mmCIF file of C-alpha atoms and ligand atoms in Angstrom:
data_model
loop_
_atom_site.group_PDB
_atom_site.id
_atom_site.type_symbol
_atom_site.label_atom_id
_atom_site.label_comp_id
_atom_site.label_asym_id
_atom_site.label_seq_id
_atom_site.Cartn_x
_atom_site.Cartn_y
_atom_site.Cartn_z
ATOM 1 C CA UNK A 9 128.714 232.210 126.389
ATOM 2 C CA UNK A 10 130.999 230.669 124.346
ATOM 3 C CA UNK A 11 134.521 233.312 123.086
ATOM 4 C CA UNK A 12 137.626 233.095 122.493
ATOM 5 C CA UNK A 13 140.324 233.490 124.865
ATOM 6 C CA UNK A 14 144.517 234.640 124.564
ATOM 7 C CA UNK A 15 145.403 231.401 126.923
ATOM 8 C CA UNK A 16 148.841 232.912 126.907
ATOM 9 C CA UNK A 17 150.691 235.281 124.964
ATOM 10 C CA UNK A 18 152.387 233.801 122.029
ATOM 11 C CA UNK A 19 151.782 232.287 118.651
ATOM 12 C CA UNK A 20 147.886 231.615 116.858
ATOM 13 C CA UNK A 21 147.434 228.265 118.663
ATOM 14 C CA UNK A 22 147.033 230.396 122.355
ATOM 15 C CA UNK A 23 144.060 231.496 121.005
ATOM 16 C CA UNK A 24 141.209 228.322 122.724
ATOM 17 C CA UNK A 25 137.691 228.724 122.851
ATOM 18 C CA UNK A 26 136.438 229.283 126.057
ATOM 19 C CA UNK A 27 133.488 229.471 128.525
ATOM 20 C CA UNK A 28 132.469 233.142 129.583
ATOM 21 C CA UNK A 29 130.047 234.421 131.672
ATOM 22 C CA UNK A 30 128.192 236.969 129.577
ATOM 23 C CA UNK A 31 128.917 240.565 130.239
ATOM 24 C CA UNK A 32 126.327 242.821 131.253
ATOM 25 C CA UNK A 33 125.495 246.180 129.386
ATOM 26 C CA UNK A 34 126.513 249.406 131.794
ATOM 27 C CA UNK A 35 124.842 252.835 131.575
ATOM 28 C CA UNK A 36 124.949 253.877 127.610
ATOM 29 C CA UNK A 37 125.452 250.645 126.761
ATOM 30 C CA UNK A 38 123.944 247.573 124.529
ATOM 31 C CA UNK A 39 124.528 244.207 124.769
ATOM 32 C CA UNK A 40 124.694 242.736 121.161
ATOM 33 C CA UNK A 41 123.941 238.738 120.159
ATOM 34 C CA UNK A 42 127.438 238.682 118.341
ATOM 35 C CA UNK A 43 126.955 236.689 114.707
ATOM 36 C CA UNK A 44 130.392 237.735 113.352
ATOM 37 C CA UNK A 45 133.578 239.449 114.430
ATOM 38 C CA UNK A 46 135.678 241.259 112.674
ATOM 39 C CA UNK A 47 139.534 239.986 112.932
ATOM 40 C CA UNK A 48 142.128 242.991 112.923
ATOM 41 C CA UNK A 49 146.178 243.431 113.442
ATOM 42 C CA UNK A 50 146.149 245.035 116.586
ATOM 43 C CA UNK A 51 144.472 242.067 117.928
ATOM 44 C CA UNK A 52 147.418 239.621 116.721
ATOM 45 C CA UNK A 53 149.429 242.357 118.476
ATOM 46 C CA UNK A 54 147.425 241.637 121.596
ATOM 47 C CA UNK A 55 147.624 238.155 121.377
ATOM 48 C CA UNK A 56 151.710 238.251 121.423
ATOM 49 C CA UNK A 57 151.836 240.846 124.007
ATOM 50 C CA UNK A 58 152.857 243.985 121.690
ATOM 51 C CA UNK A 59 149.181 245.526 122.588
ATOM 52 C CA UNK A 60 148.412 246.509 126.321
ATOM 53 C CA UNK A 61 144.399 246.183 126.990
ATOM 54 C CA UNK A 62 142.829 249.570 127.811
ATOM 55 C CA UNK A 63 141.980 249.866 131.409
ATOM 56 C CA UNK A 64 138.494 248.522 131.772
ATOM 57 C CA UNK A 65 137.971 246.519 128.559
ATOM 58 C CA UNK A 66 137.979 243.072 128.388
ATOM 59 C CA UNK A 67 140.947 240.866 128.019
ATOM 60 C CA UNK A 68 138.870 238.810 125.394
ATOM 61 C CA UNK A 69 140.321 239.779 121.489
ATOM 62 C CA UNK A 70 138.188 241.864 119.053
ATOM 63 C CA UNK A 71 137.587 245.480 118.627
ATOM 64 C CA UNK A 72 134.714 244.629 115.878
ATOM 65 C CA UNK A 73 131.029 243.207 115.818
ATOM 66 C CA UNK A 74 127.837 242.622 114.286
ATOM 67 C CA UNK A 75 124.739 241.104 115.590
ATOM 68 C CA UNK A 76 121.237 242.197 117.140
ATOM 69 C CA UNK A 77 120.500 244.105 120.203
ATOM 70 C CA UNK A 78 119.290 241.851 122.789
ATOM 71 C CA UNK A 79 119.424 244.061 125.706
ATOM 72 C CA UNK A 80 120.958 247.612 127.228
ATOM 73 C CA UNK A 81 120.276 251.057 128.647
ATOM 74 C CA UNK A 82 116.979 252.012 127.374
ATOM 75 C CA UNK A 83 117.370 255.634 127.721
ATOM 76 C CA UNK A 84 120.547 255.085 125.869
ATOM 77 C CA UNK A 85 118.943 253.456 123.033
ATOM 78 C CA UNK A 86 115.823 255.401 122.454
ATOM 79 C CA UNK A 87 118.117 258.808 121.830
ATOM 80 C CA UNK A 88 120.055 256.955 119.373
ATOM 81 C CA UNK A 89 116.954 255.576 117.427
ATOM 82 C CA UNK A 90 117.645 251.786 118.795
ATOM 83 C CA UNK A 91 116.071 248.937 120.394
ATOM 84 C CA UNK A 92 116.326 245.347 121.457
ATOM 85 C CA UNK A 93 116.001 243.505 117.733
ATOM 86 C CA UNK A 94 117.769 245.709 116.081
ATOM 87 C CA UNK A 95 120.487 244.558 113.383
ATOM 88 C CA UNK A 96 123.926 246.532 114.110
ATOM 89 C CA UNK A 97 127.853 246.422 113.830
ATOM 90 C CA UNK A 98 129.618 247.900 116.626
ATOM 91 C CA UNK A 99 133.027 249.180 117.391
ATOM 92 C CA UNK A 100 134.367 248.122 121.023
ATOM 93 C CA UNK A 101 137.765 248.468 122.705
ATOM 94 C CA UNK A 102 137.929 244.793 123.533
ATOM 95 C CA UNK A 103 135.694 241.338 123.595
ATOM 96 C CA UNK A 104 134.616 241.102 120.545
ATOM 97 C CA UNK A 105 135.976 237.665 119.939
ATOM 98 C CA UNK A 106 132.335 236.250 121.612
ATOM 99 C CA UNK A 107 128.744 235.397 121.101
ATOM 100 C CA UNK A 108 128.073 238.306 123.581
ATOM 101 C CA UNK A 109 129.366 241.606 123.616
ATOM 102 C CA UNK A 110 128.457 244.711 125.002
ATOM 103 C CA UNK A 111 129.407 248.028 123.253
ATOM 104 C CA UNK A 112 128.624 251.835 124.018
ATOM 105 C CA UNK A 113 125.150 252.790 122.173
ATOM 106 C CA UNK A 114 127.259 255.753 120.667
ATOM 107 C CA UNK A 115 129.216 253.813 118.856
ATOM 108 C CA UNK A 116 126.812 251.146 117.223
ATOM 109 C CA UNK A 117 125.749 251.577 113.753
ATOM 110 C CA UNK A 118 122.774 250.222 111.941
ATOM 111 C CA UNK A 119 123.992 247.137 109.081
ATOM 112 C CA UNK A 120 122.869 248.438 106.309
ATOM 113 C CA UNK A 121 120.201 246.695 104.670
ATOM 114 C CA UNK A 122 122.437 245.565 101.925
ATOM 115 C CA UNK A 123 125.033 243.844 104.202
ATOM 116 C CA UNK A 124 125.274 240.487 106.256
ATOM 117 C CA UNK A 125 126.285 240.669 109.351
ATOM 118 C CA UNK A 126 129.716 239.144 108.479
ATOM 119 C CA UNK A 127 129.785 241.816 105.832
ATOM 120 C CA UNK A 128 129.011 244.335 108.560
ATOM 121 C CA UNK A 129 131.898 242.558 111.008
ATOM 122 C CA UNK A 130 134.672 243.323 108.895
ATOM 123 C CA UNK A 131 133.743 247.522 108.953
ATOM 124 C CA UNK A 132 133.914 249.306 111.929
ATOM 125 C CA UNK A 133 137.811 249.027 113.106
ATOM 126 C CA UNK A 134 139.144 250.120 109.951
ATOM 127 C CA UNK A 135 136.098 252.877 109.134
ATOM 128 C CA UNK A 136 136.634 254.515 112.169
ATOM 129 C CA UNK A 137 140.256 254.487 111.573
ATOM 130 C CA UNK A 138 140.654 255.725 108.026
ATOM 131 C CA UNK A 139 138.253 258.387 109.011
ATOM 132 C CA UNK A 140 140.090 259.996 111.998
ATOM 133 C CA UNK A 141 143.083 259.493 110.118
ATOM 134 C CA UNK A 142 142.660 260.357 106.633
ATOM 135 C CA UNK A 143 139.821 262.796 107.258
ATOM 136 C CA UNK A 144 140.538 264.258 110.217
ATOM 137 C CA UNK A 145 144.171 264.477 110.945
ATOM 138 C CA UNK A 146 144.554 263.970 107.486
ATOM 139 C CA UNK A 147 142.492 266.498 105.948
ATOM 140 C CA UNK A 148 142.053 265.122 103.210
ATOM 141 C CA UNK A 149 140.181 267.340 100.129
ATOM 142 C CA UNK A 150 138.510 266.245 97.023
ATOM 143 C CA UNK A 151 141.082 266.531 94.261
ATOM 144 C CA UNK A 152 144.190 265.733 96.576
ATOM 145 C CA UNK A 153 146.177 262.772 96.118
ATOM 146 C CA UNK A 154 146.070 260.115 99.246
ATOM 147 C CA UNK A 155 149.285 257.735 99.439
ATOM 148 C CA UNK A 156 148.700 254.306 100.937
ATOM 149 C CA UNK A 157 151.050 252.287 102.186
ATOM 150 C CA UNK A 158 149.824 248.771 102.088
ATOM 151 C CA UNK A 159 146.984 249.236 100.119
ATOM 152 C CA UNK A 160 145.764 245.579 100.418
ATOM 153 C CA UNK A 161 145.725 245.633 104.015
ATOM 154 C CA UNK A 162 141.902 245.412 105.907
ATOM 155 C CA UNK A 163 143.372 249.468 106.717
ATOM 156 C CA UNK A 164 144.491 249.572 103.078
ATOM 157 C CA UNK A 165 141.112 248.705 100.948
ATOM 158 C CA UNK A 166 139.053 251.210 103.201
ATOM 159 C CA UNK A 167 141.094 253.911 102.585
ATOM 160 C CA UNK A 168 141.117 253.656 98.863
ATOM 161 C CA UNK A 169 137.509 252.959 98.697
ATOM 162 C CA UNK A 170 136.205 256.510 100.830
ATOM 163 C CA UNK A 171 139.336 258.594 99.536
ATOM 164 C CA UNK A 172 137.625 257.661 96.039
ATOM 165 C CA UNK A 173 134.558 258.258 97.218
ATOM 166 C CA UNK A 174 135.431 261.531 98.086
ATOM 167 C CA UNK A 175 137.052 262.409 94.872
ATOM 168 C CA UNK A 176 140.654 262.336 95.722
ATOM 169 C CA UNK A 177 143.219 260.450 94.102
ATOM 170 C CA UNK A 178 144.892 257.495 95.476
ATOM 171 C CA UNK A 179 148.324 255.949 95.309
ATOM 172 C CA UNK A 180 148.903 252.772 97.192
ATOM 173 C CA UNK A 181 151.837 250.425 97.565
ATOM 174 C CA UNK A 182 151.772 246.677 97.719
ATOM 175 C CA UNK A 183 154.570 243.902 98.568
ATOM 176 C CA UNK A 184 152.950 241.968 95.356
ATOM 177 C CA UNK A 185 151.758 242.401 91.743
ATOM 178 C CA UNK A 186 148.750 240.362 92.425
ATOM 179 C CA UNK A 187 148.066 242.858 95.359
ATOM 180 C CA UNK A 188 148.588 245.758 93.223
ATOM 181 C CA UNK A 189 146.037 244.758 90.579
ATOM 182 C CA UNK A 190 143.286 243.974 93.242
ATOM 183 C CA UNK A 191 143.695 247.414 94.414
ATOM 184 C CA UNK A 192 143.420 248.846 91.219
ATOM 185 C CA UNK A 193 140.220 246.637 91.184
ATOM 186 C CA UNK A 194 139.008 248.451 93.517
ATOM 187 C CA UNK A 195 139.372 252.050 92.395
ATOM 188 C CA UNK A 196 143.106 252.820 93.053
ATOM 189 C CA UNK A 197 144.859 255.391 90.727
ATOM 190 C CA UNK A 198 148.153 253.689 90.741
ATOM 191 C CA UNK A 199 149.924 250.515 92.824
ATOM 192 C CA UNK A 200 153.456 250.408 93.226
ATOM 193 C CA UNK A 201 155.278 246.629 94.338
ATOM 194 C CA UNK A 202 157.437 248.200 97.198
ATOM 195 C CA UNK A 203 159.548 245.391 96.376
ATOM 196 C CA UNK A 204 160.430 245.979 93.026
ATOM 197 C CA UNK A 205 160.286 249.658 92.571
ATOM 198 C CA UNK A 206 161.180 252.817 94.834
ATOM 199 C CA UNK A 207 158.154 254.344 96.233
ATOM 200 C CA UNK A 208 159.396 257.850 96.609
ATOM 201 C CA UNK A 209 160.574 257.619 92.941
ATOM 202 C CA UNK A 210 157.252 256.262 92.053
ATOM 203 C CA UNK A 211 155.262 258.951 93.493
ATOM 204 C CA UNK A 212 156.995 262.107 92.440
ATOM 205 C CA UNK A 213 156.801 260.255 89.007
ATOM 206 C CA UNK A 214 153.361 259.569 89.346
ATOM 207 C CA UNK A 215 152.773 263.546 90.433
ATOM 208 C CA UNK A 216 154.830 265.161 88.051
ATOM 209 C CA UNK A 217 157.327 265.991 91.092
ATOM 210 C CA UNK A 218 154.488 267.826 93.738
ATOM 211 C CA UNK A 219 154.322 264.536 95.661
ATOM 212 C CA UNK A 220 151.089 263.196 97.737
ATOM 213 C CA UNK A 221 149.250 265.893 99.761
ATOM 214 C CA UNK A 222 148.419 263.030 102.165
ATOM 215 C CA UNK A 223 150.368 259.785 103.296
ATOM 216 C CA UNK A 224 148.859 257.274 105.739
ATOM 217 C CA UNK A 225 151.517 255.318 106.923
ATOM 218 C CA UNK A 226 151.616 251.821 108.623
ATOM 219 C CA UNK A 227 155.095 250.839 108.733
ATOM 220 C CA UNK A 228 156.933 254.367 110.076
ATOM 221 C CA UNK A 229 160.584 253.222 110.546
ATOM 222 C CA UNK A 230 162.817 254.431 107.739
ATOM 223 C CA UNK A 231 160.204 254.815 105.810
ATOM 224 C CA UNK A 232 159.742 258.310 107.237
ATOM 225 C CA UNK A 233 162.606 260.262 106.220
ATOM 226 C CA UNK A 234 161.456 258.639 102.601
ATOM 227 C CA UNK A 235 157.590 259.903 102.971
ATOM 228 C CA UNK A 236 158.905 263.407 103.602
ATOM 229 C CA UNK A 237 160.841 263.260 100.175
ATOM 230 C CA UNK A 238 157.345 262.507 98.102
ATOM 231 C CA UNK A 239 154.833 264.683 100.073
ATOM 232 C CA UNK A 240 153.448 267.756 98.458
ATOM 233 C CA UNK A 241 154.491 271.075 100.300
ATOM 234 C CA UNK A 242 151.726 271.570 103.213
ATOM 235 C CA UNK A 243 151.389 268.047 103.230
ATOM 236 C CA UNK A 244 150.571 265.651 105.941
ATOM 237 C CA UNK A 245 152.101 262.224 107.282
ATOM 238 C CA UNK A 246 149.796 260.144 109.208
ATOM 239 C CA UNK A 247 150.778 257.562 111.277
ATOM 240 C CA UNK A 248 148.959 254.286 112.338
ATOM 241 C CA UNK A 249 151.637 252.104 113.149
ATOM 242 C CA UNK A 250 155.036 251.020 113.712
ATOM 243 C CA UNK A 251 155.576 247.787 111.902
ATOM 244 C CA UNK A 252 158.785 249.309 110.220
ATOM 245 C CA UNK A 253 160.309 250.614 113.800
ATOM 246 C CA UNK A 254 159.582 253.670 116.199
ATOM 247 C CA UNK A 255 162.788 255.571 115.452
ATOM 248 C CA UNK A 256 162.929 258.261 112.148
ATOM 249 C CA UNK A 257 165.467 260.504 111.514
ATOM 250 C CA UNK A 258 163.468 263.454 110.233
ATOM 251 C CA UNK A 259 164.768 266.381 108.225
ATOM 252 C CA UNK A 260 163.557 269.693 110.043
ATOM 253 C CA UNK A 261 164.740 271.539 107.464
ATOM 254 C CA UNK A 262 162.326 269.779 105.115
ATOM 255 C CA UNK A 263 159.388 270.162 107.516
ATOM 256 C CA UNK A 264 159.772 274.494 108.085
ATOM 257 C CA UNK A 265 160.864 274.674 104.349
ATOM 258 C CA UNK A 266 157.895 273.116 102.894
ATOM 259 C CA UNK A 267 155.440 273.476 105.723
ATOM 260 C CA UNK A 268 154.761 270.005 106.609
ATOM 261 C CA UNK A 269 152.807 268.477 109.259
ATOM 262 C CA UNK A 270 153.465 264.844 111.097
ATOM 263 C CA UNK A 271 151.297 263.069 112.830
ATOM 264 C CA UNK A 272 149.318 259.812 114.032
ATOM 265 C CA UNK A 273 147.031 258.630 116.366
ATOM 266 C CA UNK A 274 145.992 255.196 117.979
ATOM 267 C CA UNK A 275 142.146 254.721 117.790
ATOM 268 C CA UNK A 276 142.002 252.028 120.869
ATOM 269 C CA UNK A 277 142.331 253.925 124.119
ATOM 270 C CA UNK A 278 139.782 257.111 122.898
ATOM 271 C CA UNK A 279 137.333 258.363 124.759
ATOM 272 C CA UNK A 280 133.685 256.603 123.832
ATOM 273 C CA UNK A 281 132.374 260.390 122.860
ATOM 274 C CA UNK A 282 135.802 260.720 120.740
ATOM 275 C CA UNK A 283 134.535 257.074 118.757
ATOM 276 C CA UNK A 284 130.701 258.573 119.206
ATOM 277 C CA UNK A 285 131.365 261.650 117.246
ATOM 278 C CA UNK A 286 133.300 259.608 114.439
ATOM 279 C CA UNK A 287 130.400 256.932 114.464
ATOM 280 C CA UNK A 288 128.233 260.178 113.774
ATOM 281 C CA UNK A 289 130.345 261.307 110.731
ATOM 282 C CA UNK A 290 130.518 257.761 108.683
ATOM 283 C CA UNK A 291 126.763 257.493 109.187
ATOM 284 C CA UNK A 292 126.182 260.767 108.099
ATOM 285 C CA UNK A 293 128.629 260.806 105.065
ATOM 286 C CA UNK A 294 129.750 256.857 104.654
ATOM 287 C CA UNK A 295 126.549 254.537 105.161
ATOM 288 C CA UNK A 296 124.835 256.335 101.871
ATOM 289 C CA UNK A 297 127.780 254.996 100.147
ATOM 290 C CA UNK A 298 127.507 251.316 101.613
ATOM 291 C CA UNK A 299 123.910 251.384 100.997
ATOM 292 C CA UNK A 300 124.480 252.625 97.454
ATOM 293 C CA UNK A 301 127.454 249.933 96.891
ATOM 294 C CA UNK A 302 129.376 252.888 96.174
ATOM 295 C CA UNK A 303 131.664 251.038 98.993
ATOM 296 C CA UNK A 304 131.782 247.696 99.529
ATOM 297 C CA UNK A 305 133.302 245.410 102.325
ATOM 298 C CA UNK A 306 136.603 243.908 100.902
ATOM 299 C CA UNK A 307 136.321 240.143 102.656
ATOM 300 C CA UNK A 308 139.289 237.654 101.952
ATOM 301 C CA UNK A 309 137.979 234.789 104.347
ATOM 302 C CA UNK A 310 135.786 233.643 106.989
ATOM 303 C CA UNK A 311 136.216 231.388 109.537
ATOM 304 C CA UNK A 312 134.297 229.782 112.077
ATOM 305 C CA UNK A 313 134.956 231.180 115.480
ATOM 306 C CA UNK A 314 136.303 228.398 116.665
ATOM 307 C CA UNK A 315 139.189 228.688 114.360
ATOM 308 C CA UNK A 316 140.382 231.865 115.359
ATOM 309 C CA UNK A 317 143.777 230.627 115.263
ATOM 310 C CA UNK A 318 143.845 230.024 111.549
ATOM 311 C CA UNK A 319 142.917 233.315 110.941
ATOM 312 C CA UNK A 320 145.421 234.906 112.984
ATOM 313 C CA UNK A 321 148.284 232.630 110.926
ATOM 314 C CA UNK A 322 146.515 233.911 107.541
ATOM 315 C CA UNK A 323 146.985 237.290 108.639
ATOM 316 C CA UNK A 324 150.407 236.678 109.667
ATOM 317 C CA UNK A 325 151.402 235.151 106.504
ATOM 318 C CA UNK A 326 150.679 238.886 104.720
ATOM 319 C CA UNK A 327 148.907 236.481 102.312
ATOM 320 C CA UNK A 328 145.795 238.038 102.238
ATOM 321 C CA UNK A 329 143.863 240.924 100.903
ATOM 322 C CA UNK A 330 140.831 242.591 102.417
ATOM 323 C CA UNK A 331 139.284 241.706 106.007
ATOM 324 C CA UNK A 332 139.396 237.925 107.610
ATOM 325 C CA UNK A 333 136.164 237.216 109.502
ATOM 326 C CA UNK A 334 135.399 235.328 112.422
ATOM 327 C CA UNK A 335 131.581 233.682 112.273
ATOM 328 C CA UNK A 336 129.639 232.874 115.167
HETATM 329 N N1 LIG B 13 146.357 253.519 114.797
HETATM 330 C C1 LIG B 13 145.211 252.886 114.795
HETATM 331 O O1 LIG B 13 144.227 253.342 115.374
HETATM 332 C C2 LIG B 13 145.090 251.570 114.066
HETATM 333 C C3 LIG B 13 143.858 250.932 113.958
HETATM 334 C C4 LIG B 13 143.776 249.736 113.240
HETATM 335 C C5 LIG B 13 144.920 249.194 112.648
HETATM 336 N N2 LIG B 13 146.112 249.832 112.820
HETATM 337 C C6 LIG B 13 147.338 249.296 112.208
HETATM 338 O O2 LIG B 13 147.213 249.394 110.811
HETATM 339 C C7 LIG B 13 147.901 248.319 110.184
HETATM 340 C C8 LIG B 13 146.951 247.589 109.264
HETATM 341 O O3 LIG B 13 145.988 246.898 110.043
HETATM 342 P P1 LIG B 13 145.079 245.790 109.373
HETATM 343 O O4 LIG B 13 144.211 245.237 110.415
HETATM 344 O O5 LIG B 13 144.519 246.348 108.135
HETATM 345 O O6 LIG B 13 146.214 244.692 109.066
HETATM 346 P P2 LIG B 13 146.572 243.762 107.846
HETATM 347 O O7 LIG B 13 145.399 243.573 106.946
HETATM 348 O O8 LIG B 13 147.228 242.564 108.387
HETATM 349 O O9 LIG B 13 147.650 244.616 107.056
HETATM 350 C C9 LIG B 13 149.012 244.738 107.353
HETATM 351 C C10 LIG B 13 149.659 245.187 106.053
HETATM 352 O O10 LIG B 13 150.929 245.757 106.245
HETATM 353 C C11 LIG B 13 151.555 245.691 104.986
HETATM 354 N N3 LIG B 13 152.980 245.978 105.087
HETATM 355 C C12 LIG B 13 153.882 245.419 105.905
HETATM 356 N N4 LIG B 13 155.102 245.963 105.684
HETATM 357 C C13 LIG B 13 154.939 246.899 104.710
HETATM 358 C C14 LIG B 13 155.807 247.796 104.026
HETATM 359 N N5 LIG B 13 157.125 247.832 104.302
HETATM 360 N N6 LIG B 13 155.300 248.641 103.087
HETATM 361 C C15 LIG B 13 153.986 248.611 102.790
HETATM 362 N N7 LIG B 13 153.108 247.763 103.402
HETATM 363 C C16 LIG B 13 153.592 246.912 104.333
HETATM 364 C C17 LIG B 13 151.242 244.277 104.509
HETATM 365 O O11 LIG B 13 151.153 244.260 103.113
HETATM 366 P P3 LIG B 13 152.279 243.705 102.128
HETATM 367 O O12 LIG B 13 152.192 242.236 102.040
HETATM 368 O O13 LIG B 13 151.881 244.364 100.862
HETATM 369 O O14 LIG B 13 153.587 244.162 102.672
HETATM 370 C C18 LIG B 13 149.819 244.076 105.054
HETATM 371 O O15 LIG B 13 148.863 244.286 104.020
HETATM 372 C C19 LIG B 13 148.436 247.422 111.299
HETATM 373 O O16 LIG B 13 149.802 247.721 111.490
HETATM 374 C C20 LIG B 13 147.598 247.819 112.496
HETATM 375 O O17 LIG B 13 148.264 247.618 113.709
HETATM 376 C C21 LIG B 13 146.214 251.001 113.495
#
């Protein structure tokens, strides 16, 4: 099969394509006939180096498919309702970057009639993230209001679109204007340019001083000791990632006094019934709203596979907004 390989750690251009042999589905497995892959950041962390491959995945980049079933463990696939022929986007802890992948039945879903399969591509990394995240660690209730940083990001438009679609209010912040108004596009209460304006200022301004019951955070850093000055008493700091820095100076006072909780999580290097039961959830609760339109995929480009390496400079160059899409 043909996929794309990290020849070398380094910049875009050590992504090549490549010769594979095709991998072979395991027990609880399906092997999927890849049309489109789904490009995230943690794989341009993989490709320099910054992102160590779980034990037993695949060294090939990609953590997101969609395609048809061509093969797998039958058993498997009856109890989840599937078969061979059957149109689904998948998430995977590694390979996706190929025109075969194999993924774990439990965490397939069905493309929704509505969707192409690069539509489909550019879901499942950042659905399964924003739910364990917002939803989960998060908590986050209808009538709360959801902070974003990096609202543009493939991270950023799913979390505005299902914290609006479950009634909360969202806040997002944006190193542009032109990224600010395409989240408001898309259902945002409020963007704030991080470059021009003070976030924390923003945001107690924005809630007349109670600050955001939720914050999912991407850069950490410095930014933390500023994230605990706009959360809401009880509130929680989620963190996905560490673009700012690891290190935070952290006011305990701040977190007994007002009751706050800090955490994060790294979806990668779960357990497949950990990814199952999330894959579970979004079909129960987030596939009405993608067959409804209620959410939509947020695509900025899509490449052929081949150019993989263009795709990983767009993404590099912040310029975009949305998902970038690789198409077999
Ligand atoms: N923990 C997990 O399980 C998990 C899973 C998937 C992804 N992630 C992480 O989540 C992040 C987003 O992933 P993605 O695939 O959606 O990447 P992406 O589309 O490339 O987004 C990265 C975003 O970071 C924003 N950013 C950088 N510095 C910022 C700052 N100081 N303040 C606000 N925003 C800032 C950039 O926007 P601006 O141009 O507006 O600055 C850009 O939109 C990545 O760091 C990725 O590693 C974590």
């Amino acid at each position: 099969m043909k996929a794309i390989e990290i020849t070398t750690h380094g910049a875009p251009e050590v992504l090549r394509p490549a010769e594979r042999p095709a991998p072979v589905a395991a027990a609880g497995e399906v092997l999927v006939r890849v049309n489109a892959s789904g490009v995230n950041r943690p794989d341009v962390l993989q490709r320099k180096g910054l992102y160590p491959v779980p034990p037993g995945a695949s060294d090939l980049p990609g953590l997101e498919v969609a395609g048809v079933i061509v093969d797998g463990d039958a058993a498997a696939m009856a109890s989840a309702g599937f078969k061979p022929g059957d149109r689904v986007c998948a998430l995977v802890a590694g390979g996706g970057y190929a025109e075969l992948c194999v993924a774990p039945v439990g965490q397939c879903l069905p493309v929704p009639a509505n969707l192409s399969d690069v539509e489909a591509a550019s879901l499942p990394e950042t659905f399964f993230t924003v739910w364990s995240n917002v939803f989960d660690r998060g908590r986050l209730q209808a009538g709360d209001t959801l902070l974003v940083q990096g609202g543009s990001s493939g991270i950023g438009v799913t979390a505005i679109q299902l914290a609006k679609a479950a009634n909360a209010k969202v806040i997002v912040t944006v190193g542009s204007d032109a990224k600010a108004a395409a989240c408001i596009a898309l259902g945002a209460d409020e963007a704030i340019n991080y470059k021009t304006h003070d976030f924390v200022a923003e945001v107690q301004r924005i809630t007349g001083g109670r600050g955001a019951h939720v914050i999912l955070d991407m850069v950490a850093g410095d930014y933390v000791a500023r994230e605990l000055n706009c959360l809401a008493d009880d509130g929680r700091l989620v963190i996905i990632a560490v673009q700012g820095g690891t290190k935070a100076q952290v006011d305990a006072g701040a977190v007994l006094r007002r009751r706050l909780t800090i955490t994060g999580s790294t979806l990668r290097p779960r357990s497949v019934p950990f990814k199952s039961a999330i894959a579970q959830a979004l079909r129960q609760t987030v596939w009405p709203w993608l067959e409804s339109a209620k959410v939509k995929p947020v695509i900025h480009q899509v490449f052929p596979a081949e150019k993989a390496a263009e795709a990983h400079a767009l993404m590099e160059s912040n310029q975009h907004i949305g998902k970038l899409v690789l198409q077999w």
